[in-house]
Amino acid sequence: MSTTEPNRAESAVVARALTKTYGTGAATVHALAGVDVAIASGEFTAIMGPSGSGKSTLMHLLAGLDEPTSGDVWLAGKWLSQISDKEATLLRRERVGFVFQSFNLLPMYTALQNILLPLELAGTKPDQDWLDQLVALLHIEDRLTHLPSELSGGQQQRVAIARALITRPDVIFADEPTGNLDSRSGSEVLSFLRTSVRELGRTVIMVTHDPIAAAHASRVLLIADGRIAGEIENPTPEAISTSLDMLRTDEVA
Amino acid sequence: MLHFTLAQIRTSLGKLTLAGLAIALGTAFVSVTLIASSVFRAAAEAVVTASLAGADVIVSPASPTDDDIARLRAVGGVAAVDHQRVEGLALATGSGNYFIDFQTLPSVGAKPTLRDGRLPAADGEVAIAADVAQAMRIEVGDQVTWQSWSSDANGRFRVSGITESGLALLEQPPGWAPRETLDRIREMQGAEAADTDRVLIYGDGTVDADAMAAAIDRAFPGHHPQTAQQVIDSNVENMLGNAQFFILLGFGFAAVAICVAGMVISNTFEVLVAQRTRVLALLRCGGATKGQVGRTVLLEALLLGLAGSIAGIVVGLALGFAGMAWVSKESNGLVSLRMLHLEPGMFLIPLAVGVLVTVVSAIAPARSATRVSPVAALRPTASDPLRAGRRSRLIVGLALAVVGAVLLLTPPILVVAASFDDRSRLYDSLGWLLLSGIAGGLLLVGGFLVLSVFVVPPIVRALGAALAVVAPQRSRATIHLATANAARNPRRIAATASALVIGVGLVTMMATGAATGRASLAQTVKDDYPADVVVEAGTPSGITPAVHQAVRGTEGVRHTAEVWILPAYDDKAALVGDPAALAQALEAPDVATLRDGHVAVARQGGKEIPAEVTLSNDDGATVTLPTQEVSQLPVAMIAPKAAVAELLRDNPDMLIADIDETDVEGLVNRLTDAVVSAGGDAPAQVQVPLLERMEIDRVVNALLTVLLVLLGVAVVIALVGVANTLTLSVLERRREHGTLRSLGVTRGQLRGMLAVEGALIALGGVVIGILLGLVTGFAGATILLGTTTGFTFAIHWLVLGGTVVIAVLAGFVASVAPARTALRVPVVVALAND
């Protein structure tokens, strides 16, 4: 198993020789075929790749939602292979935030109750200043008493971002956060995620297949066939599209 | 569409299983009730057959002379004649009298089976059945006192043997005595020959029973000889007639169970339809008509009803055979399993009821299915239908509930408010009061069912909030989530809880009625005999000092008091004695506060108590004393012995005693022995009102147990409904549970969340059920018993507490399987967009 401890100040998440296979024998599918990656702290990283490339699997493994077939993940100062399911759960509760494609707010809780849920689960009191700051930043002050069904998609996703940020997590994982939004709401959400990194000092890892969304990140990891296929620093949508096209050409060839 | 329905059933098999279980329990109940009458018939035949001792023709009732018997023997085909004496006698014990028919032993047919000792042979010996012996605490060799029904004649028997009780239905097994003993008792009674005997006639096998009966009728006119078969048939019909009430009661409870099952099924289909919205919409897109979509649901219900009913009938049959096996064992093989008489109705009726209820319950969900529009297939998964009830529903429900409450509560209020004298007039209109109460109760419950969508969620939320307050800080998030989840779908939780409300409401009502009846009867006994034990003098000279000494010296007697009775006014008598001793013996400490030279008087029915009371004795001497009101006086009046000494004879009329209640029956035996040996020829009589109260407890508890078992089925079905609702909710909330897990909800917390949700739903139903049950129970008990003097409203705390505990536990248990299902799904799979 991994011997050298990554530096927590530099790296938020580290993956070592990560593989994930489904099925056995002839039906074996290699979702991830050996991924080594380090995500820097305080950065906005996008993971991109065509459908079936393994990008969602990578994110699930990095976030400790699923167990790798081999390899290890270093998250928030712990090697996940060395901790129990319960410890991993508590680690997620305290050190990790999630933003989902379909928002995943609890329908019977108001916006405010949804935001405070991680703190309620931990049995801790909310930091009122931090809550006020988040709510103001995300422009949801007048929506706090509403149920999710009374909010637009963009509003729901902003509530979800507030929920992800409320515990001041080490890492926020965003899985296709703009996938169910119109383009205007989508770009709002993306700029909030970027603000979280720049102004609030968080680390964001976003899975997406949209080059325009990925262009909001400071670094883009390209994945194909379960392997890291490339990396773009300070990307533009054009540069991403070009790289993606190249990946697809590789596939055809 | 059959293929579609079958495919749907295959995918929903797990969800349908619990609904099927509900309908199976309901139909099993119907089936058992139908089969029970057949089992009862077989048992009745066995009992009657056994009592005939193998005779071919019976003349009964009869009082034949020896000449008659000789004439009977001469009839063609008669081999033997047994004149069986039957004499009803009371056997006295401390706890009351046992009335037993003593018979002579059959001279030809089979003798009764002995358990202990030997059959009576010498004059004065008897054998009694094991049940009776046990109840009377009698063993072989004991002496018992007998008392004639019709005269003052009495005497003693020696118990030589104890016979097996055999099967006894609705009557005491007989006792056995030698012929000379019964003949002697008849002489002592001095009455003309009793018409209670039987003549058992045995044929020699040359003539059949019908012909023999006809021949006997000619030789011996006017005595209606009957063949064994005729006796069996008519007696069995009689017994069945007596049992009819219980069978009807069984059907009543079966109806309740079936109704509750219907509610569970309706709920299940409502949820299934909601889950299948997408598939149903795709069907509609593909060209299915509304009718076809609705019919798939009804067809599914039909198949479920068939499967559930068949399972229920199989269970019912198994229980029927088990019952027969028991009867067969108890009757020593007189009844065989093959005698279980099965009729087509026993299968067809439960089947029809089960299928019909299932299909009818699915009609509303089927209508919901027809309302799914084809467009629904194209929309993302619909979120929870959070609609509550409509305004019209609220108005109708409130109207029903209010009218019901008024009709239900007016009669008991009238009864409670009525003055003592008005009560007898109220008693005359009891029928109307009862009708109003029953109608009111039904309307109130109906109103609740209509209003349940509005009523149940707030109550469950309140329970959850209360739980969160008392729970430790770290469980509050779980409880908060569970409460929100439980109350999020008003219609579903209302339907689930309502099923439980019906069952628990009936349990509470019955338990309240039973507790009130028991308390009222006990109060009546206490009013008549305020002491635990009363020893009444056997002779006019009163209780001798020797008897008093014997009573006081008996182990377990705590306090005794000498009591004289003097008439006062209004047919009331005063208890006279030493106030301090009476206070102890009556367990009424306030009696000791009686001032010298005063009469203690209880305030009754708001009547003014007289300023003074005149007491007199048989000789006409009188003493007038001022009165003093004493609270909690167990009798009408108590006078101090010192103030009325000149009216009293030396020996007291009776003794009253306060006893240690740990072994009442043993104490009564010791006390009776002591009094008998101290009393000589005319021993004092020991009466034990306490035993009477205990007997009332026993009978009421036995009845209540039967009722609770019957109603328990409905409660079990409703709890199955809770499990069902949780299972369906878990399947619906897969993605939510994934989200919660990713946000840091541990496996334990998720399990706890579902457990609390189950418990809250169950508790909500139980709380409402108990409230409704208490109101209806109070009203019913007050209407029926409120006019009696000893009426005391009581609540059966044990049953109520037990119901709450069972419901909470069942809620927890109901969550185990759903929680396992929820935790089996990997977080990433649960999170995936479907």
mmCIF file of N, CA, C and O in Angstrom, chain B residues 662-718:
data_model
loop_
_atom_site.group_PDB
_atom_site.id
_atom_site.type_symbol
_atom_site.label_atom_id
_atom_site.label_comp_id
_atom_site.label_asym_id
_atom_site.label_seq_id
_atom_site.Cartn_x
_atom_site.Cartn_y
_atom_site.Cartn_z
ATOM 1 N N THR B 662 -52.693 -12.893 49.436
ATOM 2 C CA THR B 662 -51.749 -13.646 48.588
ATOM 3 C C THR B 662 -52.264 -15.034 48.248
ATOM 4 O O THR B 662 -52.089 -15.514 47.146
ATOM 5 N N ASP B 663 -52.917 -15.718 49.186
ATOM 6 C CA ASP B 663 -53.448 -17.052 48.888
ATOM 7 C C ASP B 663 -54.864 -17.142 49.454
ATOM 8 O O ASP B 663 -55.119 -17.772 50.467
ATOM 9 N N VAL B 664 -55.777 -16.487 48.743
ATOM 10 C CA VAL B 664 -57.136 -16.380 49.268
ATOM 11 C C VAL B 664 -57.795 -17.747 49.403
ATOM 12 O O VAL B 664 -58.406 -18.058 50.419
ATOM 13 N N GLU B 665 -57.612 -18.588 48.350
ATOM 14 C CA GLU B 665 -58.323 -19.860 48.367
ATOM 15 C C GLU B 665 -57.838 -20.771 49.492
ATOM 16 O O GLU B 665 -58.630 -21.436 50.159
ATOM 17 N N GLY B 666 -56.520 -20.771 49.692
ATOM 18 C CA GLY B 666 -55.980 -21.578 50.775
ATOM 19 C C GLY B 666 -56.496 -21.085 52.115
ATOM 20 O O GLY B 666 -56.890 -21.877 52.991
ATOM 21 N N LEU B 667 -56.550 -19.789 52.260
ATOM 22 C CA LEU B 667 -57.025 -19.208 53.511
ATOM 23 C C LEU B 667 -58.482 -19.566 53.750
ATOM 24 O O LEU B 667 -58.865 -19.907 54.872
ATOM 25 N N VAL B 668 -59.281 -19.510 52.675
ATOM 26 C CA VAL B 668 -60.696 -19.827 52.825
ATOM 27 C C VAL B 668 -60.868 -21.271 53.301
ATOM 28 O O VAL B 668 -61.686 -21.565 54.183
ATOM 29 N N ASN B 669 -60.058 -22.192 52.739
ATOM 30 C CA ASN B 669 -60.139 -23.584 53.174
ATOM 31 C C ASN B 669 -59.799 -23.718 54.661
ATOM 32 O O ASN B 669 -60.502 -24.396 55.407
ATOM 33 N N ARG B 670 -58.712 -23.056 55.067
ATOM 34 C CA ARG B 670 -58.312 -23.133 56.474
ATOM 35 C C ARG B 670 -59.392 -22.536 57.360
ATOM 36 O O ARG B 670 -59.761 -23.087 58.400
ATOM 37 N N LEU B 671 -59.950 -21.390 56.897
ATOM 38 C CA LEU B 671 -60.951 -20.683 57.684
ATOM 39 C C LEU B 671 -62.208 -21.542 57.845
ATOM 40 O O LEU B 671 -62.771 -21.666 58.927
ATOM 41 N N THR B 672 -62.628 -22.164 56.708
ATOM 42 C CA THR B 672 -63.828 -22.996 56.763
ATOM 43 C C THR B 672 -63.630 -24.154 57.731
ATOM 44 O O THR B 672 -64.497 -24.445 58.564
ATOM 45 N N ASP B 673 -62.473 -24.812 57.632
ATOM 46 C CA ASP B 673 -62.184 -25.920 58.543
ATOM 47 C C ASP B 673 -62.241 -25.455 59.999
ATOM 48 O O ASP B 673 -62.847 -26.109 60.854
ATOM 49 N N ALA B 674 -61.615 -24.293 60.262
ATOM 50 C CA ALA B 674 -61.548 -23.791 61.634
ATOM 51 C C ALA B 674 -62.946 -23.495 62.163
ATOM 52 O O ALA B 674 -63.292 -23.861 63.289
ATOM 53 N N VAL B 675 -63.768 -22.854 61.300
ATOM 54 C CA VAL B 675 -65.118 -22.477 61.740
ATOM 55 C C VAL B 675 -65.967 -23.723 61.957
ATOM 56 O O VAL B 675 -66.701 -23.824 62.936
ATOM 57 N N VAL B 676 -65.835 -24.699 61.053
ATOM 58 C CA VAL B 676 -66.618 -25.922 61.182
ATOM 59 C C VAL B 676 -66.261 -26.653 62.473
ATOM 60 O O VAL B 676 -67.129 -27.069 63.239
ATOM 61 N N SER B 677 -64.958 -26.757 62.732
ATOM 62 C CA SER B 677 -64.583 -27.507 63.928
ATOM 63 C C SER B 677 -64.924 -26.750 65.206
ATOM 64 O O SER B 677 -65.123 -27.347 66.258
ATOM 65 N N ALA B 678 -65.021 -25.420 65.119
ATOM 66 C CA ALA B 678 -65.363 -24.645 66.311
ATOM 67 C C ALA B 678 -66.864 -24.525 66.498
ATOM 68 O O ALA B 678 -67.334 -24.138 67.564
ATOM 69 N N GLY B 679 -67.627 -24.822 65.425
ATOM 70 C CA GLY B 679 -69.047 -24.479 65.450
ATOM 71 C C GLY B 679 -69.978 -25.611 65.803
ATOM 72 O O GLY B 679 -71.179 -25.405 65.939
ATOM 73 N N GLY B 680 -69.468 -26.864 65.910
ATOM 74 C CA GLY B 680 -70.346 -27.970 66.271
ATOM 75 C C GLY B 680 -71.333 -28.296 65.161
ATOM 76 O O GLY B 680 -70.981 -28.307 63.982
ATOM 77 N N ASP B 681 -72.579 -28.580 65.551
ATOM 78 C CA ASP B 681 -73.573 -29.062 64.591
ATOM 79 C C ASP B 681 -74.006 -28.030 63.572
ATOM 80 O O ASP B 681 -74.268 -28.347 62.420
ATOM 81 N N ALA B 682 -74.109 -26.782 63.988
ATOM 82 C CA ALA B 682 -74.575 -25.750 63.061
ATOM 83 C C ALA B 682 -73.461 -24.736 62.846
ATOM 84 O O ALA B 682 -73.448 -23.698 63.478
ATOM 85 N N PRO B 683 -72.509 -25.107 62.011
ATOM 86 C CA PRO B 683 -71.363 -24.221 61.860
ATOM 87 C C PRO B 683 -71.753 -22.899 61.200
ATOM 88 O O PRO B 683 -72.722 -22.839 60.442
ATOM 89 N N ALA B 684 -70.994 -21.882 61.542
ATOM 90 C CA ALA B 684 -71.200 -20.578 60.903
ATOM 91 C C ALA B 684 -70.818 -20.683 59.425
ATOM 92 O O ALA B 684 -70.051 -21.567 59.044
ATOM 93 N N GLN B 685 -71.409 -19.818 58.609
ATOM 94 C CA GLN B 685 -71.142 -19.835 57.175
ATOM 95 C C GLN B 685 -70.057 -18.812 56.854
ATOM 96 O O GLN B 685 -70.143 -17.665 57.268
ATOM 97 N N VAL B 686 -69.062 -19.284 56.106
ATOM 98 C CA VAL B 686 -67.999 -18.357 55.692
ATOM 99 C C VAL B 686 -68.322 -17.861 54.294
ATOM 100 O O VAL B 686 -68.503 -18.661 53.373
ATOM 101 N N GLN B 687 -68.445 -16.565 54.152
ATOM 102 C CA GLN B 687 -68.677 -16.003 52.819
ATOM 103 C C GLN B 687 -67.491 -15.131 52.454
ATOM 104 O O GLN B 687 -66.974 -14.399 53.293
ATOM 105 N N VAL B 688 -67.087 -15.260 51.193
ATOM 106 C CA VAL B 688 -65.890 -14.545 50.787
ATOM 107 C C VAL B 688 -66.181 -13.679 49.565
ATOM 108 O O VAL B 688 -65.986 -14.096 48.431
ATOM 109 N N PRO B 689 -66.709 -12.453 49.811
ATOM 110 C CA PRO B 689 -66.963 -11.543 48.685
ATOM 111 C C PRO B 689 -65.702 -11.318 47.855
ATOM 112 O O PRO B 689 -65.769 -11.147 46.650
ATOM 113 N N LEU B 690 -64.540 -11.370 48.530
ATOM 114 C CA LEU B 690 -63.293 -11.162 47.816
ATOM 115 C C LEU B 690 -63.124 -12.201 46.706
ATOM 116 O O LEU B 690 -62.720 -11.886 45.595
ATOM 117 N N LEU B 691 -63.493 -13.463 47.027
ATOM 118 C CA LEU B 691 -63.396 -14.511 46.009
ATOM 119 C C LEU B 691 -64.334 -14.217 44.859
ATOM 120 O O LEU B 691 -64.022 -14.481 43.710
ATOM 121 N N GLU B 692 -65.487 -13.672 45.209
ATOM 122 C CA GLU B 692 -66.454 -13.341 44.168
ATOM 123 C C GLU B 692 -65.856 -12.287 43.232
ATOM 124 O O GLU B 692 -65.966 -12.374 42.019
ATOM 125 N N ARG B 693 -65.190 -11.291 43.870
ATOM 126 C CA ARG B 693 -64.539 -10.258 43.055
ATOM 127 C C ARG B 693 -63.448 -10.873 42.189
ATOM 128 O O ARG B 693 -63.285 -10.528 41.026
ATOM 129 N N MET B 694 -62.703 -11.828 42.778
ATOM 130 C CA MET B 694 -61.651 -12.471 42.000
ATOM 131 C C MET B 694 -62.241 -13.278 40.864
ATOM 132 O O MET B 694 -61.684 -13.337 39.759
ATOM 133 N N GLU B 695 -63.396 -13.915 41.129
ATOM 134 C CA GLU B 695 -64.057 -14.711 40.096
ATOM 135 C C GLU B 695 -64.514 -13.797 38.949
ATOM 136 O O GLU B 695 -64.389 -14.135 37.781
ATOM 137 N N ILE B 696 -65.040 -12.630 39.312
ATOM 138 C CA ILE B 696 -65.451 -11.661 38.285
ATOM 139 C C ILE B 696 -64.241 -11.283 37.441
ATOM 140 O O ILE B 696 -64.284 -11.274 36.208
ATOM 141 N N ASP B 697 -63.120 -11.000 38.109
ATOM 142 C CA ASP B 697 -61.885 -10.691 37.394
ATOM 143 C C ASP B 697 -61.544 -11.785 36.401
ATOM 144 O O ASP B 697 -61.203 -11.528 35.251
ATOM 145 N N ARG B 698 -61.655 -13.032 36.891
ATOM 146 C CA ARG B 698 -61.249 -14.164 36.058
ATOM 147 C C ARG B 698 -62.138 -14.268 34.819
ATOM 148 O O ARG B 698 -61.643 -14.411 33.704
ATOM 149 N N VAL B 699 -63.455 -14.179 35.027
ATOM 150 C CA VAL B 699 -64.393 -14.316 33.909
ATOM 151 C C VAL B 699 -64.193 -13.179 32.918
ATOM 152 O O VAL B 699 -64.096 -13.382 31.704
ATOM 153 N N VAL B 700 -64.094 -11.942 33.447
ATOM 154 C CA VAL B 700 -63.941 -10.792 32.554
ATOM 155 C C VAL B 700 -62.629 -10.906 31.788
ATOM 156 O O VAL B 700 -62.576 -10.671 30.585
ATOM 157 N N ASN B 701 -61.570 -11.318 32.478
ATOM 158 C CA ASN B 701 -60.283 -11.463 31.798
ATOM 159 C C ASN B 701 -60.333 -12.516 30.713
ATOM 160 O O ASN B 701 -59.759 -12.329 29.643
ATOM 161 N N ALA B 702 -61.036 -13.621 31.005
ATOM 162 C CA ALA B 702 -61.131 -14.689 30.005
ATOM 163 C C ALA B 702 -61.862 -14.177 28.764
ATOM 164 O O ALA B 702 -61.417 -14.374 27.633
ATOM 165 N N LEU B 703 -62.996 -13.488 28.996
ATOM 166 C CA LEU B 703 -63.753 -12.940 27.866
ATOM 167 C C LEU B 703 -62.899 -11.957 27.086
ATOM 168 O O LEU B 703 -62.851 -11.971 25.858
ATOM 169 N N LEU B 704 -62.209 -11.093 27.823
ATOM 170 C CA LEU B 704 -61.408 -10.061 27.187
ATOM 171 C C LEU B 704 -60.290 -10.690 26.362
ATOM 172 O O LEU B 704 -59.988 -10.242 25.257
ATOM 173 N N THR B 705 -59.696 -11.756 26.908
ATOM 174 C CA THR B 705 -58.610 -12.412 26.173
ATOM 175 C C THR B 705 -59.108 -12.916 24.833
ATOM 176 O O THR B 705 -58.464 -12.721 23.804
ATOM 177 N N VAL B 706 -60.298 -13.560 24.847
ATOM 178 C CA VAL B 706 -60.860 -14.063 23.591
ATOM 179 C C VAL B 706 -61.062 -12.901 22.618
ATOM 180 O O VAL B 706 -60.660 -12.956 21.450
ATOM 181 N N LEU B 707 -61.661 -11.808 23.113
ATOM 182 C CA LEU B 707 -61.913 -10.659 22.245
ATOM 183 C C LEU B 707 -60.608 -10.093 21.699
ATOM 184 O O LEU B 707 -60.507 -9.748 20.528
ATOM 185 N N LEU B 708 -59.616 -10.001 22.566
ATOM 186 C CA LEU B 708 -58.354 -9.405 22.140
ATOM 187 C C LEU B 708 -57.668 -10.279 21.096
ATOM 188 O O LEU B 708 -57.084 -9.765 20.144
ATOM 189 N N VAL B 709 -57.769 -11.607 21.272
ATOM 190 C CA VAL B 709 -57.158 -12.486 20.274
ATOM 191 C C VAL B 709 -57.847 -12.276 18.929
ATOM 192 O O VAL B 709 -57.198 -12.160 17.891
ATOM 193 N N LEU B 710 -59.189 -12.211 18.961
ATOM 194 C CA LEU B 710 -59.932 -12.031 17.714
ATOM 195 C C LEU B 710 -59.588 -10.695 17.060
ATOM 196 O O LEU B 710 -59.349 -10.597 15.861
ATOM 197 N N LEU B 711 -59.563 -9.631 17.887
ATOM 198 C CA LEU B 711 -59.269 -8.307 17.335
ATOM 199 C C LEU B 711 -57.793 -8.175 16.982
ATOM 200 O O LEU B 711 -57.427 -7.389 16.119
ATOM 201 N N GLY B 712 -56.975 -8.980 17.682
ATOM 202 C CA GLY B 712 -55.534 -8.916 17.424
ATOM 203 C C GLY B 712 -55.224 -9.155 15.955
ATOM 204 O O GLY B 712 -54.295 -8.561 15.421
ATOM 205 N N VAL B 713 -56.029 -10.016 15.294
ATOM 206 C CA VAL B 713 -55.785 -10.288 13.879
ATOM 207 C C VAL B 713 -55.850 -8.995 13.078
ATOM 208 O O VAL B 713 -55.000 -8.725 12.223
ATOM 209 N N ALA B 714 -56.852 -8.164 13.391
ATOM 210 C CA ALA B 714 -56.987 -6.894 12.673
ATOM 211 C C ALA B 714 -55.771 -6.004 12.933
ATOM 212 O O ALA B 714 -55.260 -5.348 12.024
ATOM 213 N N VAL B 715 -55.303 -6.013 14.172
ATOM 214 C CA VAL B 715 -54.144 -5.181 14.500
ATOM 215 C C VAL B 715 -52.907 -5.694 13.766
ATOM 216 O O VAL B 715 -52.122 -4.908 13.218
ATOM 217 N N VAL B 716 -52.770 -7.025 13.717
ATOM 218 C CA VAL B 716 -51.614 -7.598 13.010
ATOM 219 C C VAL B 716 -51.651 -7.209 11.538
ATOM 220 O O VAL B 716 -50.641 -6.798 10.962
ATOM 221 N N ILE B 717 -52.837 -7.303 10.932
ATOM 222 C CA ILE B 717 -52.946 -6.925 9.518
ATOM 223 C C ILE B 717 -52.536 -5.465 9.337
ATOM 224 O O ILE B 717 -51.803 -5.111 8.416
ATOM 225 N N ALA B 718 -52.988 -4.610 10.254
ATOM 226 C CA ALA B 718 -52.657 -3.192 10.147
ATOM 227 C C ALA B 718 -51.156 -2.972 10.305
ATOM 228 O O ALA B 718 -50.570 -2.129 9.619
#
